[in-house]
Amino acid sequence: MDNPNLEDLLIACRQGSDDAFRKLFEQYHMRVMSTAYRMCGNIQEAEDVTQDVFLKAFKEIKKFREAASLFTWLYRITINLCIDKERKRQRRQKYHENVDVDSERITIEEANSNENTRTLDQQMWQDEIQSILQKALSRIKPKFRTVLVLKDIEGLSYEEAAQAVGCSQGTISSRLNRGRKELKTLLVKMGMGEEYFQER
Amino acid sequence: MKHGFTQKNLSAYLDAELSPDKVQKIELHLQSCESCLRELQEIRSGKAVATCFENPDWQDTEALWQNIQRLNISTPEKGDVKNLEMKRTNLWQRLIHPRPAFAIAVLLILFGINLFSNLKQKKFQYQRVQLDQELSYGFDYGLYLDALVAGSPAIEFERRYESQQASYEQARSQTTFRLASFTHMPKTFQLREVRLLKNACCRSVQFSCLENSREVIIFQQPQGHPVTFGNYPLERIELNGQMYHRIKTGKWTVLSLQLKESQFMAIGEMNESDIAAIIFAITTI
């Protein structure tokens, strides 16, 4: 449980209190936004999803009873909306599995070889790495990406991730296997150096 | 120790989510299985790189909250996401969206064409269903037409078949087939349906006239089974080069028309202009 007053907050939300909604938003919006960002791959879409998640949550909170699983419920809404959005996007434009892997390899290899770039503009370098990581993540199938985001990036436990996704913990484990392996394979293809794969 | 169990649970093993006995089993298996060990290494690398993700700096979450609040209040059903999607897009933009606009235009054109052709032609449009061949075995059409023309089919029918223990109501309860129906007809008459009632005792057939006296039944006789008309006098008439027979009894008229090898019948209340229209309908079947 994140907050001992969560039950009270939930009751106030059900009664339509704007303050309670505001508190709920403040408490969870970063998690929602971050998950949406990892799932969608861009900030604008993540903000749209966050907006929709809270609007949907405010609408359906009257039906929601278990305060203990409030944040997994929000994760579930987030994941579903992200997947819906992705489906709509895929309908509009054909999804290309192998686009730009080679061009990203060049970018990252150039960056690796240019020590000056690394020292002169560490932030740009970091941004570049983050962009490559996000691109690789976006290419993983949604069901594997979802557990990777929830477990490895958002830090949920197996039980919480299973609750959010609506499957067993065993399934979370096997999907994580697949997600982690795919992430590594894609990043190696993009030229990511070995140092990134070492445990920290 | 099974290979599959280990492979499935490698992530859970890495994340220390397994019970001690399962951990022991997996470790035992890993000591003797190279491929699972390699797999574990891959997964470990993937897990390590997943920790490199950093969240971007979110600009102004206050603006996001203001937006949510505004939409939540302005939406009739609080927070209805579908309604919101509607609101986000300008109404006119939605209306002139190419696909709906094209579909509406096509529908309007089709409607216009249909209306114009109806106004212009006012023709008969009908479906025709051949009488079932089975109908022609041992039926007494002549009898039934007599009864129908007399205007009280139920009574006549019952009286006739009383000796064979088949009442009109019994016959009526049997299977009903729609044999023919007209979709658009002139106002003067309208064919609704021809009903066939099969009775197990006497194998009789009934062509039932609907109660509205302006309705006319048209049907086609199977080859080699001409309809007889009992004792009613036949009137032989020529219309537009087409010969037909007519019987008039009370308010009912029966028309009989021989076309090639088929005999067509029309039964109902009709005036002279109706007859011309009916003959036209029959000859264009």
Coordinates of C-alpha atoms in Angstrom, one line a residue:
Chain A
M1 CA 0.0 0.0 0.0
D2 CA 1.4 3.4 -0.9
N3 CA -0.5 5.5 1.4
P4 CA -2.4 4.7 4.6
N5 CA -5.0 7.3 3.7
L6 CA -5.7 5.8 0.4
E7 CA -9.0 4.4 1.5
D8 CA -10.2 7.8 2.6
L9 CA -8.9 9.3 -0.7
L10 CA -10.8 6.8 -2.6
I11 CA -14.0 7.5 -0.7
A12 CA -13.6 11.2 -1.3
C13 CA -13.0 10.6 -5.0
R14 CA -16.2 8.5 -5.2
Q15 CA -18.1 11.4 -3.7
G16 CA -16.7 13.6 -6.5
S17 CA -14.3 15.7 -4.5
D18 CA -12.0 17.7 -6.8
D19 CA -9.4 17.9 -4.1
A20 CA -9.3 14.2 -3.8
F21 CA -9.0 13.8 -7.6
R22 CA -6.2 16.3 -7.5
K23 CA -4.4 14.3 -4.8
L24 CA -4.9 11.1 -6.7
F25 CA -3.4 12.7 -9.8
E26 CA -0.5 14.1 -7.9
Q27 CA 0.3 10.8 -6.3
Y28 CA 0.2 8.7 -9.5
H29 CA 0.6 10.8 -12.6
M30 CA 4.4 10.4 -12.8
R31 CA 4.1 6.6 -12.8
V32 CA 1.3 6.7 -15.3
M33 CA 3.1 9.1 -17.5
S34 CA 6.4 7.2 -17.4
T35 CA 4.7 3.9 -18.2
A36 CA 2.8 5.5 -21.0
Y37 CA 6.0 7.0 -22.3
R38 CA 7.8 3.7 -22.3
M39 CA 4.9 2.0 -24.0
C40 CA 4.2 4.7 -26.6
G41 CA 7.7 6.0 -27.2
N42 CA 6.9 9.7 -27.3
I43 CA 6.1 12.4 -24.8
Q44 CA 3.1 13.8 -26.6
E45 CA 1.3 10.5 -26.8
A46 CA 2.3 9.7 -23.2
E47 CA 0.6 12.9 -22.0
D48 CA -2.5 12.2 -24.1
V49 CA -2.7 8.7 -22.5
T50 CA -2.1 10.1 -19.0
Q51 CA -5.0 12.5 -19.6
D52 CA -7.3 9.7 -20.8
V53 CA -6.2 7.4 -17.9
F54 CA -7.2 9.9 -15.2
L55 CA -10.4 10.8 -17.0
K56 CA -11.3 7.2 -17.2
A57 CA -10.3 6.5 -13.6
F58 CA -12.4 9.5 -12.4
K59 CA -15.4 8.1 -14.3
E60 CA -15.0 4.6 -13.1
I61 CA -13.8 5.1 -9.6
K62 CA -17.3 4.7 -8.2
K63 CA -17.2 1.1 -9.3
F64 CA -13.7 0.5 -8.0
R65 CA -13.6 -1.0 -4.5
E66 CA -10.1 -2.3 -3.6
A67 CA -7.9 0.6 -2.5
A68 CA -5.0 -1.8 -2.2
S69 CA -4.8 -2.4 -5.9
L70 CA -5.5 1.2 -7.0
F71 CA -2.2 1.7 -8.6
T72 CA -2.2 -1.6 -10.4
W73 CA -5.6 -0.7 -11.6
L74 CA -4.2 2.6 -13.0
Y75 CA -1.4 0.6 -14.6
R76 CA -3.9 -1.7 -16.2
I77 CA -5.9 1.3 -17.7
T78 CA -2.6 2.8 -18.9
I79 CA -1.4 -0.4 -20.6
N80 CA -4.8 -1.0 -22.2
L81 CA -5.0 2.6 -23.5
C82 CA -1.4 2.4 -24.8
I83 CA -2.1 -0.8 -26.6
D84 CA -5.3 0.6 -28.1
K85 CA -3.4 3.6 -29.3
E86 CA -0.7 1.5 -30.8
R87 CA -3.2 -0.6 -32.7
K88 CA -4.8 2.5 -34.1
R89 CA -1.4 3.8 -35.1
Q90 CA -0.5 0.5 -36.7
R91 CA -3.7 0.6 -38.7
R92 CA -2.7 4.0 -40.1
Q93 CA 0.8 3.1 -40.9
K94 CA 2.3 -0.3 -41.6
Y95 CA 4.6 -1.4 -38.8
H96 CA 8.1 -2.0 -40.1
E97 CA 10.0 -4.5 -38.0
N98 CA 13.4 -3.8 -39.3
V99 CA 13.5 -0.2 -40.1
D100 CA 16.5 1.9 -39.3
V101 CA 18.4 -0.8 -37.3
D102 CA 21.4 -0.2 -39.5
S103 CA 21.2 3.6 -39.4
E104 CA 21.0 3.4 -35.6
R105 CA 24.1 1.2 -35.6
I106 CA 26.0 3.9 -37.5
T107 CA 24.9 6.6 -35.1
I108 CA 25.8 4.7 -32.0
E109 CA 29.2 3.5 -33.4
E110 CA 30.0 7.0 -34.4
A111 CA 29.2 8.2 -30.9
N112 CA 31.2 5.4 -29.4
S113 CA 34.3 6.2 -31.4
N114 CA 34.1 9.9 -30.9
E115 CA 35.5 10.4 -27.4
N116 CA 35.4 14.2 -27.8
T117 CA 31.7 14.1 -28.3
R118 CA 31.3 12.1 -25.1
T119 CA 33.3 14.5 -23.0
L120 CA 32.2 17.7 -24.6
D121 CA 28.5 17.0 -24.5
Q122 CA 27.7 14.2 -22.1
Q123 CA 24.0 15.2 -22.0
M124 CA 23.7 14.8 -25.8
W125 CA 25.4 11.5 -25.5
Q126 CA 23.0 10.4 -22.8
D127 CA 20.0 11.6 -24.9
E128 CA 21.3 9.6 -27.8
I129 CA 21.6 6.4 -25.7
Q130 CA 18.1 7.0 -24.3
S131 CA 16.7 7.4 -27.8
I132 CA 18.3 4.2 -28.9
L133 CA 17.0 2.3 -25.9
Q134 CA 13.5 3.6 -26.5
K135 CA 13.6 2.7 -30.1
A136 CA 14.7 -0.9 -29.2
L137 CA 11.9 -1.1 -26.6
S138 CA 9.3 0.1 -29.1
R139 CA 10.2 -2.8 -31.4
I140 CA 9.4 -5.4 -28.8
K141 CA 5.9 -6.9 -29.1
P142 CA 3.4 -5.1 -26.7
K143 CA 2.8 -8.1 -24.5
F144 CA 6.5 -8.6 -23.8
R145 CA 7.2 -4.9 -23.7
T146 CA 4.4 -4.4 -21.1
V147 CA 6.0 -6.7 -18.5
L148 CA 9.5 -5.4 -19.2
V149 CA 8.2 -1.8 -18.6
L150 CA 6.3 -2.8 -15.5
K151 CA 8.9 -5.0 -13.9
D152 CA 12.3 -3.7 -15.0
I153 CA 11.6 0.0 -15.6
E154 CA 8.7 0.8 -13.2
G155 CA 10.0 -1.7 -10.6
L156 CA 6.7 -3.5 -9.9
S157 CA 6.9 -6.9 -8.1
Y158 CA 5.7 -10.0 -10.0
E159 CA 2.5 -10.0 -8.1
E160 CA 1.7 -6.4 -8.9
A161 CA 2.7 -6.8 -12.5
A162 CA 0.5 -9.9 -12.8
Q163 CA -2.4 -7.9 -11.3
A164 CA -1.9 -5.1 -13.7
V165 CA -1.6 -7.3 -16.7
G166 CA -4.2 -9.8 -15.6
C167 CA -2.2 -12.9 -15.8
S168 CA -0.3 -15.3 -13.6
Q169 CA 3.2 -14.7 -12.1
G170 CA 4.5 -17.6 -14.2
T171 CA 3.4 -15.8 -17.3
I172 CA 5.1 -12.6 -16.2
S173 CA 8.3 -14.6 -15.7
S174 CA 8.2 -16.2 -19.2
R175 CA 7.2 -12.9 -20.9
L176 CA 10.1 -11.2 -19.1
N177 CA 12.5 -13.9 -20.4
R178 CA 11.4 -13.1 -23.9
G179 CA 11.3 -9.3 -23.4
R180 CA 14.7 -9.1 -21.9
K181 CA 16.3 -11.3 -24.5
E182 CA 14.7 -9.3 -27.4
L183 CA 15.8 -6.1 -25.9
K184 CA 19.4 -7.3 -25.7
T185 CA 19.3 -8.7 -29.2
L186 CA 18.0 -5.5 -30.7
L187 CA 20.5 -3.3 -28.8
V188 CA 23.4 -5.5 -29.9
K189 CA 22.1 -5.2 -33.5
M190 CA 22.1 -1.4 -33.0
G191 CA 25.7 -1.5 -31.9
M192 CA 25.3 -1.0 -28.2
G193 CA 28.6 -1.7 -26.4
E194 CA 29.0 -4.6 -23.9
E195 CA 29.4 -2.2 -20.9
Y196 CA 25.6 -1.5 -21.0
F197 CA 24.9 -5.2 -20.5
Q198 CA 26.9 -5.5 -17.3
E199 CA 25.0 -5.7 -14.0
R200 CA 25.2 -2.5 -12.0
Chain B
M1 CA 14.7 -31.7 -13.6
K2 CA 12.9 -30.5 -16.6
H3 CA 14.5 -28.1 -19.1
G4 CA 11.2 -26.2 -19.7
F5 CA 10.6 -25.4 -16.1
T6 CA 14.0 -23.8 -15.8
Q7 CA 13.7 -21.9 -19.0
K8 CA 10.2 -20.6 -18.0
N9 CA 11.4 -19.4 -14.6
L10 CA 14.8 -18.0 -15.4
S11 CA 13.6 -14.4 -15.0
A12 CA 11.9 -15.2 -11.7
Y13 CA 15.1 -16.9 -10.6
L14 CA 17.1 -13.8 -11.4
D15 CA 14.6 -11.6 -9.6
A16 CA 14.6 -13.8 -6.6
E17 CA 10.9 -14.4 -6.9
L18 CA 11.0 -18.2 -6.5
S19 CA 10.7 -20.4 -3.4
P20 CA 13.9 -21.9 -2.0
D21 CA 13.1 -25.4 -3.3
K22 CA 12.5 -24.1 -6.8
V23 CA 15.7 -22.1 -6.7
Q24 CA 17.6 -25.3 -5.7
K25 CA 16.1 -27.2 -8.6
I26 CA 17.0 -24.6 -11.1
E27 CA 20.5 -24.3 -9.8
L28 CA 20.9 -28.0 -10.0
H29 CA 19.8 -28.0 -13.6
L30 CA 22.0 -25.0 -14.5
Q31 CA 25.1 -27.0 -13.3
S32 CA 24.5 -29.5 -16.1
C33 CA 22.8 -27.5 -18.8
E34 CA 24.9 -25.2 -21.0
S35 CA 22.0 -23.9 -23.1
C36 CA 20.0 -22.8 -20.0
L37 CA 23.1 -21.1 -18.7
R38 CA 23.6 -19.2 -21.9
E39 CA 19.9 -18.2 -21.8
L40 CA 20.3 -17.0 -18.3
Q41 CA 23.2 -14.8 -19.3
E42 CA 21.1 -13.3 -22.1
I43 CA 18.3 -12.6 -19.8
R44 CA 20.6 -11.1 -17.2
S45 CA 22.1 -8.8 -19.9
G46 CA 18.6 -7.7 -20.9
K47 CA 17.7 -7.0 -17.3
A48 CA 20.9 -5.0 -16.8
V49 CA 20.4 -2.8 -19.8
A50 CA 16.7 -2.2 -18.8
T51 CA 18.0 -0.3 -15.8
C52 CA 19.6 2.2 -18.1
F53 CA 16.2 3.8 -19.0
E54 CA 15.8 7.3 -17.6
N55 CA 12.6 9.2 -17.6
P56 CA 12.5 12.4 -19.6
D57 CA 11.9 15.7 -17.9
W58 CA 8.2 16.2 -17.9
Q59 CA 7.5 19.8 -18.7
D60 CA 4.4 21.1 -17.1
T61 CA 2.2 18.6 -15.3
E62 CA 0.1 21.4 -13.8
A63 CA -1.1 22.2 -17.3
L64 CA -1.9 18.5 -17.8
W65 CA -4.0 18.6 -14.6
Q66 CA -5.8 21.8 -15.7
N67 CA -6.6 20.1 -19.0
I68 CA -7.9 17.0 -17.3
Q69 CA -10.1 19.0 -14.9
R70 CA -11.5 21.1 -17.8
L71 CA -12.4 18.1 -19.9
N72 CA -13.8 16.2 -16.9
I73 CA -16.1 19.1 -16.1
S74 CA -17.1 19.9 -19.7
T75 CA -17.9 16.4 -20.6
P76 CA -21.6 15.5 -20.0
E77 CA -20.7 12.0 -18.7
K78 CA -17.8 12.7 -16.3
G79 CA -14.6 11.6 -17.9
D80 CA -16.2 9.7 -20.8
V81 CA -13.1 9.1 -23.0
K82 CA -15.1 8.5 -26.1
N83 CA -16.9 11.8 -25.7
L84 CA -13.6 13.5 -25.2
E85 CA -12.3 12.2 -28.4
M86 CA -15.3 13.6 -30.1
K87 CA -14.7 16.9 -28.5
R88 CA -11.1 17.1 -29.4
T89 CA -11.9 17.0 -33.0
N90 CA -13.7 19.9 -34.5
L91 CA -17.3 18.8 -35.4
W92 CA -17.1 20.2 -38.9
Q93 CA -13.8 18.4 -39.5
R94 CA -15.5 15.2 -38.5
L95 CA -18.5 15.8 -40.8
I96 CA -16.4 16.6 -43.8
H97 CA -14.1 13.6 -43.2
P98 CA -13.7 12.2 -46.7
R99 CA -15.0 8.6 -46.0
P100 CA -18.2 9.5 -44.3
A101 CA -18.9 12.3 -46.8
F102 CA -18.3 9.9 -49.7
A103 CA -20.6 7.3 -48.1
I104 CA -23.4 9.9 -47.5
A105 CA -23.0 11.2 -51.1
V106 CA -23.3 7.6 -52.5
L107 CA -26.4 6.9 -50.4
L108 CA -28.0 10.1 -51.5
I109 CA -27.4 9.4 -55.2
L110 CA -28.7 5.8 -54.8
F111 CA -31.8 7.1 -53.0
G112 CA -32.3 9.7 -55.8
I113 CA -32.0 7.1 -58.5
N114 CA -34.4 4.8 -56.8
L115 CA -37.0 7.6 -56.3
F116 CA -36.7 8.7 -59.9
S117 CA -37.1 5.2 -61.3
N118 CA -40.1 4.6 -59.1
L119 CA -41.7 7.8 -60.2
K120 CA -41.0 7.1 -63.8
Q121 CA -41.8 3.5 -64.1
K122 CA -44.4 2.5 -61.5
K123 CA -43.9 -1.0 -62.7
F124 CA -44.6 -4.3 -61.0
Q125 CA -41.7 -5.7 -59.2
Y126 CA -42.3 -9.2 -57.8
Q127 CA -40.6 -12.4 -56.9
R128 CA -42.0 -15.5 -58.4
V129 CA -41.8 -18.9 -56.8
Q130 CA -42.8 -22.0 -58.7
L131 CA -45.4 -24.1 -57.1
D132 CA -44.0 -27.2 -55.6
Q133 CA -44.3 -30.2 -58.0
E134 CA -45.8 -32.1 -55.1
L135 CA -48.8 -29.9 -55.3
S136 CA -50.0 -31.4 -58.4
Y137 CA -50.6 -34.9 -57.1
G138 CA -54.2 -35.7 -56.7
F139 CA -55.5 -32.3 -55.8
D140 CA -58.9 -31.0 -56.6
Y141 CA -58.1 -27.5 -57.7
G142 CA -61.4 -27.1 -59.4
L143 CA -63.3 -27.7 -56.1
Y144 CA -61.3 -25.3 -54.2
L145 CA -61.5 -22.6 -56.8
D146 CA -65.3 -23.1 -56.7
A147 CA -65.3 -22.6 -53.0
L148 CA -63.1 -19.5 -53.3
V149 CA -65.1 -17.9 -56.0
A150 CA -68.2 -18.5 -53.9
G151 CA -66.6 -16.2 -51.3
S152 CA -66.6 -18.6 -48.4
P153 CA -63.7 -21.0 -48.8
A154 CA -63.7 -22.2 -45.2
I155 CA -67.3 -23.5 -45.2
E156 CA -67.1 -25.0 -48.7
F157 CA -63.8 -26.7 -48.0
E158 CA -64.9 -28.2 -44.8
R159 CA -68.2 -29.5 -46.2
R160 CA -66.5 -31.1 -49.2
Y161 CA -63.9 -33.0 -47.1
E162 CA -66.1 -33.8 -44.2
S163 CA -66.3 -37.4 -45.2
Q164 CA -62.5 -37.7 -45.3
Q165 CA -62.2 -36.4 -41.8
A166 CA -60.1 -33.4 -42.7
S167 CA -61.4 -30.1 -41.4
Y168 CA -60.4 -26.7 -42.7
E169 CA -58.9 -25.9 -39.4
Q170 CA -56.8 -29.0 -39.4
A171 CA -55.5 -28.2 -42.9
R172 CA -54.8 -24.6 -41.8
S173 CA -52.5 -25.8 -39.0
Q174 CA -50.2 -27.6 -41.4
T175 CA -47.0 -26.2 -42.9
T176 CA -47.4 -22.9 -44.7
F177 CA -45.2 -21.9 -47.7
R178 CA -44.9 -18.6 -49.2
L179 CA -45.1 -19.1 -52.9
A180 CA -45.1 -15.7 -54.3
S181 CA -45.0 -12.2 -53.2
F182 CA -45.0 -8.8 -54.8
T183 CA -42.9 -6.0 -53.4
H184 CA -44.3 -3.1 -55.3
M185 CA -47.7 -3.1 -57.1
P186 CA -50.0 -0.4 -58.4
K187 CA -52.5 0.8 -55.9
T188 CA -55.3 -1.0 -57.6
F189 CA -54.3 -4.4 -56.4
Q190 CA -51.6 -6.0 -54.4
L191 CA -50.6 -9.6 -54.2
R192 CA -49.6 -10.5 -50.7
E193 CA -49.1 -14.2 -50.5
V194 CA -50.3 -17.6 -51.6
R195 CA -50.4 -20.1 -48.8
L196 CA -50.3 -23.8 -49.2
L197 CA -51.6 -26.0 -46.4
K198 CA -50.8 -29.6 -46.5
N199 CA -53.0 -32.0 -44.8
A200 CA -51.9 -35.5 -44.1
C201 CA -55.3 -37.1 -44.5
C202 CA -56.6 -35.7 -47.7
R203 CA -53.5 -34.1 -49.3
S204 CA -55.4 -31.0 -50.0
V205 CA -54.2 -27.6 -51.1
Q206 CA -55.5 -24.3 -50.2
F207 CA -54.9 -21.0 -51.9
S208 CA -56.1 -18.6 -49.3
C209 CA -57.3 -15.2 -50.2
L210 CA -56.5 -12.5 -47.7
E211 CA -59.4 -10.7 -46.2
N212 CA -58.9 -7.5 -48.0
S213 CA -61.0 -7.8 -51.1
R214 CA -58.6 -5.7 -53.1
E215 CA -55.9 -8.3 -52.9
V216 CA -55.4 -10.7 -55.8
I217 CA -53.6 -14.0 -55.9
I218 CA -51.6 -14.9 -58.9
F219 CA -50.1 -18.4 -59.2
Q220 CA -48.7 -20.6 -61.9
Q221 CA -49.9 -24.1 -62.4
P222 CA -47.4 -26.9 -62.9
Q223 CA -47.4 -28.4 -66.4
G224 CA -50.0 -31.0 -67.2
H225 CA -52.2 -30.1 -64.3
P226 CA -54.7 -27.6 -65.6
V227 CA -57.1 -26.0 -63.3
T228 CA -60.8 -26.8 -63.8
F229 CA -63.5 -24.4 -63.0
G230 CA -66.4 -26.6 -61.9
N231 CA -69.8 -25.4 -63.3
Y232 CA -68.9 -21.7 -63.6
P233 CA -69.3 -20.4 -67.1
L234 CA -66.0 -19.3 -68.7
E235 CA -65.8 -16.1 -70.5
R236 CA -63.2 -16.0 -73.3
I237 CA -61.7 -12.6 -73.8
E238 CA -58.8 -11.1 -75.8
L239 CA -56.7 -8.3 -74.4
N240 CA -53.8 -6.8 -76.4
G241 CA -53.6 -9.9 -78.4
Q242 CA -53.6 -12.2 -75.4
M243 CA -56.4 -14.7 -74.8
Y244 CA -57.6 -15.3 -71.3
H245 CA -60.6 -16.9 -69.6
R246 CA -62.6 -15.1 -66.9
I247 CA -65.1 -16.3 -64.4
K248 CA -67.2 -13.8 -62.5
T249 CA -69.0 -14.8 -59.3
G250 CA -70.2 -12.2 -56.9
K251 CA -67.4 -9.9 -56.0
W252 CA -64.7 -12.4 -57.1
T253 CA -63.1 -12.7 -60.4
V254 CA -60.9 -15.6 -61.6
L255 CA -58.6 -15.1 -64.6
S256 CA -57.0 -18.0 -66.4
L257 CA -54.2 -17.4 -68.9
Q258 CA -52.3 -20.0 -70.9
L259 CA -48.7 -18.9 -71.6
K260 CA -46.6 -21.4 -73.5
E261 CA -47.2 -24.6 -71.5
S262 CA -48.1 -23.0 -68.2
Q263 CA -51.4 -21.9 -66.9
F264 CA -51.5 -18.8 -64.8
M265 CA -54.3 -17.9 -62.4
A266 CA -55.4 -14.7 -60.8
I267 CA -58.1 -14.7 -58.2
G268 CA -59.6 -11.7 -56.3
E269 CA -61.7 -8.7 -56.6
M270 CA -60.7 -6.7 -59.6
N271 CA -62.1 -4.2 -62.1
E272 CA -61.3 -3.9 -65.8
S273 CA -58.1 -1.8 -65.3
D274 CA -56.9 -4.2 -62.7
I275 CA -57.4 -7.0 -65.2
A276 CA -55.2 -5.2 -67.8
A277 CA -52.5 -4.7 -65.1
I278 CA -52.7 -8.3 -64.0
I279 CA -52.4 -9.7 -67.5
F280 CA -49.5 -7.4 -68.0
A281 CA -47.9 -8.7 -64.9
I282 CA -48.4 -12.3 -65.8
T283 CA -47.1 -11.9 -69.4
T284 CA -44.0 -10.3 -68.1
I285 CA -43.2 -13.0 -65.5

